[in-house]
């Protein structure tokens, strides 16, 4: 089995930074792509960012490009999402997911974390 656990969420002021972490346990010998999704209250879950297993290729949603950076440390089985210049519209539950391919569709990720709340105040 595979377990995915996010952490690092919290309440912050607009314009500040926050770093989320996601630890994967279980079948960590498999080369999973890792992605971040988020879901704001009353809205559907949306893609945020994805990174390949080797960490050399990344992709970002237009809404976060230039502000967020995804990275990973495979020796620690951990993926990170560095969020800078946070805006109130970034407020959402952020989910980490693992899958076979670095795609942007949530249906293709079989393993998910429980989510961590990020709230950005004005």
PDB file of C-alpha atoms in Angstrom:
ATOM      1  CA  UNK A   1       0.000   0.000   0.000  1.00  0.00           C
ATOM      2  CA  UNK A   2       0.973   3.646  -0.493  1.00  0.00           C
ATOM      3  CA  UNK A   3       0.361   6.424   1.993  1.00  0.00           C
ATOM      4  CA  UNK A   4       0.541  10.141   1.197  1.00  0.00           C
ATOM      5  CA  UNK A   5       0.614  12.751   3.970  1.00  0.00           C
ATOM      6  CA  UNK A   6       0.677  16.530   3.491  1.00  0.00           C
ATOM      7  CA  UNK A   7       1.697  19.118   6.058  1.00  0.00           C
ATOM      8  CA  UNK A   8       2.641  22.775   6.322  1.00  0.00           C
ATOM      9  CA  UNK A   9      -0.666  24.520   5.803  1.00  0.00           C
ATOM     10  CA  UNK A  10      -1.786  27.424   7.917  1.00  0.00           C
ATOM     11  CA  UNK A  11      -3.124  30.960   8.100  1.00  0.00           C
ATOM     12  CA  UNK A  12      -0.884  33.617   6.533  1.00  0.00           C
ATOM     13  CA  UNK A  13      -1.051  37.190   5.312  1.00  0.00           C
ATOM     14  CA  UNK A  14      -1.231  38.052   1.631  1.00  0.00           C
ATOM     15  CA  UNK A  15       2.204  38.630   0.151  1.00  0.00           C
ATOM     16  CA  UNK A  16       3.945  36.155   2.445  1.00  0.00           C
ATOM     17  CA  UNK A  17       5.246  32.642   1.820  1.00  0.00           C
ATOM     18  CA  UNK A  18       4.470  29.116   2.903  1.00  0.00           C
ATOM     19  CA  UNK A  19       6.017  25.739   2.132  1.00  0.00           C
ATOM     20  CA  UNK A  20       3.973  22.570   1.979  1.00  0.00           C
ATOM     21  CA  UNK A  21       5.497  19.112   2.361  1.00  0.00           C
ATOM     22  CA  UNK A  22       4.243  15.727   1.227  1.00  0.00           C
ATOM     23  CA  UNK A  23       5.731  12.466   2.474  1.00  0.00           C
ATOM     24  CA  UNK A  24       5.109   9.200   0.641  1.00  0.00           C
ATOM     25  CA  UNK A  25       5.459   5.835   2.347  1.00  0.00           C
ATOM     26  CA  UNK A  26       4.847   2.243   1.315  1.00  0.00           C
ATOM     27  CA  UNK A  27       5.911   1.324  -2.218  1.00  0.00           C
ATOM     28  CA  UNK A  28       8.406   4.153  -2.496  1.00  0.00           C
ATOM     29  CA  UNK A  29      10.580   2.060  -4.802  1.00  0.00           C
ATOM     30  CA  UNK A  30       8.143   2.870  -7.598  1.00  0.00           C
ATOM     31  CA  UNK A  31       8.998   6.005  -9.577  1.00  0.00           C
ATOM     32  CA  UNK A  32       5.864   8.067  -8.996  1.00  0.00           C
ATOM     33  CA  UNK A  33       5.170  11.430 -10.491  1.00  0.00           C
ATOM     34  CA  UNK A  34       3.913  13.769  -7.778  1.00  0.00           C
ATOM     35  CA  UNK A  35       1.294  16.469  -8.150  1.00  0.00           C
ATOM     36  CA  UNK A  36      -0.415  19.143  -6.104  1.00  0.00           C
ATOM     37  CA  UNK A  37      -4.101  19.949  -6.462  1.00  0.00           C
ATOM     38  CA  UNK A  38      -6.248  22.373  -4.505  1.00  0.00           C
ATOM     39  CA  UNK A  39      -9.924  22.837  -3.792  1.00  0.00           C
ATOM     40  CA  UNK A  40     -11.466  26.084  -2.634  1.00  0.00           C
ATOM     41  CA  UNK A  41     -14.777  26.119  -0.804  1.00  0.00           C
ATOM     42  CA  UNK A  42     -17.618  25.758  -3.273  1.00  0.00           C
ATOM     43  CA  UNK A  43     -15.330  25.018  -6.208  1.00  0.00           C
ATOM     44  CA  UNK A  44     -14.055  21.919  -7.954  1.00  0.00           C
ATOM     45  CA  UNK A  45     -10.597  20.583  -7.303  1.00  0.00           C
ATOM     46  CA  UNK A  46      -8.035  22.081  -9.665  1.00  0.00           C
ATOM     47  CA  UNK A  47      -4.528  21.259 -10.768  1.00  0.00           C
ATOM     48  CA  UNK A  48      -1.678  23.268  -9.258  1.00  0.00           C
ATOM     49  CA  UNK A  49       1.637  21.652 -10.180  1.00  0.00           C
ATOM     50  CA  UNK A  50       3.323  18.358 -11.052  1.00  0.00           C
ATOM     51  CA  UNK A  51       6.874  17.039 -11.023  1.00  0.00           C
ATOM     52  CA  UNK A  52       8.357  13.965 -12.668  1.00  0.00           C
ATOM     53  CA  UNK A  53      10.058  11.255 -10.662  1.00  0.00           C
ATOM     54  CA  UNK A  54      13.507  12.506 -11.605  1.00  0.00           C
ATOM     55  CA  UNK A  55      12.558  16.054 -10.698  1.00  0.00           C
ATOM     56  CA  UNK A  56      13.818  17.543 -13.954  1.00  0.00           C
ATOM     57  CA  UNK A  57      10.442  18.378 -15.481  1.00  0.00           C
ATOM     58  CA  UNK A  58       7.718  20.467 -13.872  1.00  0.00           C
ATOM     59  CA  UNK A  59       4.418  22.002 -14.864  1.00  0.00           C
ATOM     60  CA  UNK A  60       2.285  24.717 -13.262  1.00  0.00           C
ATOM     61  CA  UNK A  61      -1.197  26.094 -13.532  1.00  0.00           C
ATOM     62  CA  UNK A  62      -1.248  29.593 -15.013  1.00  0.00           C
ATOM     63  CA  UNK A  63      -2.672  30.971 -11.779  1.00  0.00           C
ATOM     64  CA  UNK A  64       0.438  30.024  -9.787  1.00  0.00           C
ATOM     65  CA  UNK A  65       3.187  30.205 -12.396  1.00  0.00           C
ATOM     66  CA  UNK A  66       6.017  32.444 -11.258  1.00  0.00           C
ATOM     67  CA  UNK A  67       4.911  32.294  -7.623  1.00  0.00           C
ATOM     68  CA  UNK A  68       4.935  28.594  -6.729  1.00  0.00           C
ATOM     69  CA  UNK A  69       7.802  26.125  -7.069  1.00  0.00           C
ATOM     70  CA  UNK A  70       7.508  22.355  -6.846  1.00  0.00           C
ATOM     71  CA  UNK A  71      10.506  20.213  -5.928  1.00  0.00           C
ATOM     72  CA  UNK A  72      11.284  16.796  -4.517  1.00  0.00           C
ATOM     73  CA  UNK A  73      13.878  14.920  -2.522  1.00  0.00           C
ATOM     74  CA  UNK A  74      13.593  11.250  -3.388  1.00  0.00           C
ATOM     75  CA  UNK A  75      16.046  10.258  -0.661  1.00  0.00           C
ATOM     76  CA  UNK A  76      13.436  11.537   1.801  1.00  0.00           C
ATOM     77  CA  UNK A  77      10.416  10.411  -0.235  1.00  0.00           C
ATOM     78  CA  UNK A  78       9.203  13.982  -0.009  1.00  0.00           C
ATOM     79  CA  UNK A  79       7.791  16.546  -2.424  1.00  0.00           C
ATOM     80  CA  UNK A  80       7.527  20.250  -1.618  1.00  0.00           C
ATOM     81  CA  UNK A  81       5.445  23.160  -2.797  1.00  0.00           C
ATOM     82  CA  UNK A  82       7.049  26.521  -2.097  1.00  0.00           C
ATOM     83  CA  UNK A  83       4.354  29.185  -2.295  1.00  0.00           C
ATOM     84  CA  UNK A  84       5.471  32.813  -2.541  1.00  0.00           C
ATOM     85  CA  UNK A  85       3.528  36.055  -2.937  1.00  0.00           C
ATOM     86  CA  UNK A  86       0.399  34.372  -1.664  1.00  0.00           C
ATOM     87  CA  UNK A  87      -2.963  35.852  -2.581  1.00  0.00           C
ATOM     88  CA  UNK A  88      -6.377  35.449  -0.938  1.00  0.00           C
ATOM     89  CA  UNK A  89      -7.487  33.474  -3.993  1.00  0.00           C
ATOM     90  CA  UNK A  90      -4.883  30.836  -3.103  1.00  0.00           C
ATOM     91  CA  UNK A  91      -7.015  29.905  -0.104  1.00  0.00           C
ATOM     92  CA  UNK A  92      -7.936  26.232  -0.451  1.00  0.00           C
ATOM     93  CA  UNK A  93      -7.311  22.744   0.801  1.00  0.00           C
ATOM     94  CA  UNK A  94      -4.130  21.547  -0.873  1.00  0.00           C
ATOM     95  CA  UNK A  95      -3.818  17.875  -1.783  1.00  0.00           C
ATOM     96  CA  UNK A  96      -0.748  15.879  -2.730  1.00  0.00           C
ATOM     97  CA  UNK A  97      -1.139  12.974  -5.158  1.00  0.00           C
ATOM     98  CA  UNK A  98       1.065  10.238  -6.629  1.00  0.00           C
ATOM     99  CA  UNK A  99       0.654   8.663 -10.044  1.00  0.00           C
ATOM    100  CA  UNK A 100       2.382   6.852 -12.858  1.00  0.00           C
ATOM    101  CA  UNK A 101       2.482   9.800 -15.260  1.00  0.00           C
ATOM    102  CA  UNK A 102       3.004  13.555 -14.771  1.00  0.00           C
ATOM    103  CA  UNK A 103      -0.424  14.582 -16.021  1.00  0.00           C
ATOM    104  CA  UNK A 104      -2.723  17.399 -14.917  1.00  0.00           C
ATOM    105  CA  UNK A 105      -5.935  15.404 -14.485  1.00  0.00           C
ATOM    106  CA  UNK A 106      -6.898  14.233 -11.020  1.00  0.00           C
ATOM    107  CA  UNK A 107      -8.512  11.060 -12.350  1.00  0.00           C
ATOM    108  CA  UNK A 108      -5.085   9.659 -13.199  1.00  0.00           C
ATOM    109  CA  UNK A 109      -3.719   9.800  -9.653  1.00  0.00           C
ATOM    110  CA  UNK A 110      -4.528   6.724  -7.553  1.00  0.00           C
ATOM    111  CA  UNK A 111      -2.894   7.839  -4.297  1.00  0.00           C
ATOM    112  CA  UNK A 112      -3.922  10.954  -2.375  1.00  0.00           C
ATOM    113  CA  UNK A 113      -3.176  12.651   0.884  1.00  0.00           C
ATOM    114  CA  UNK A 114      -5.774  13.935   3.312  1.00  0.00           C
ATOM    115  CA  UNK A 115      -5.194  17.575   2.421  1.00  0.00           C
ATOM    116  CA  UNK A 116      -3.838  20.553   4.321  1.00  0.00           C
ATOM    117  CA  UNK A 117      -5.657  23.867   4.687  1.00  0.00           C
ATOM    118  CA  UNK A 118      -4.042  27.055   3.403  1.00  0.00           C
ATOM    119  CA  UNK A 119      -5.784  30.310   4.271  1.00  0.00           C
ATOM    120  CA  UNK A 120      -4.490  33.650   2.980  1.00  0.00           C
ATOM    121  CA  UNK A 121      -5.917  36.789   4.557  1.00  0.00           C
ATOM    122  CA  UNK A 122      -5.962  40.256   3.003  1.00  0.00           C
TER     123      UNK A 122
END
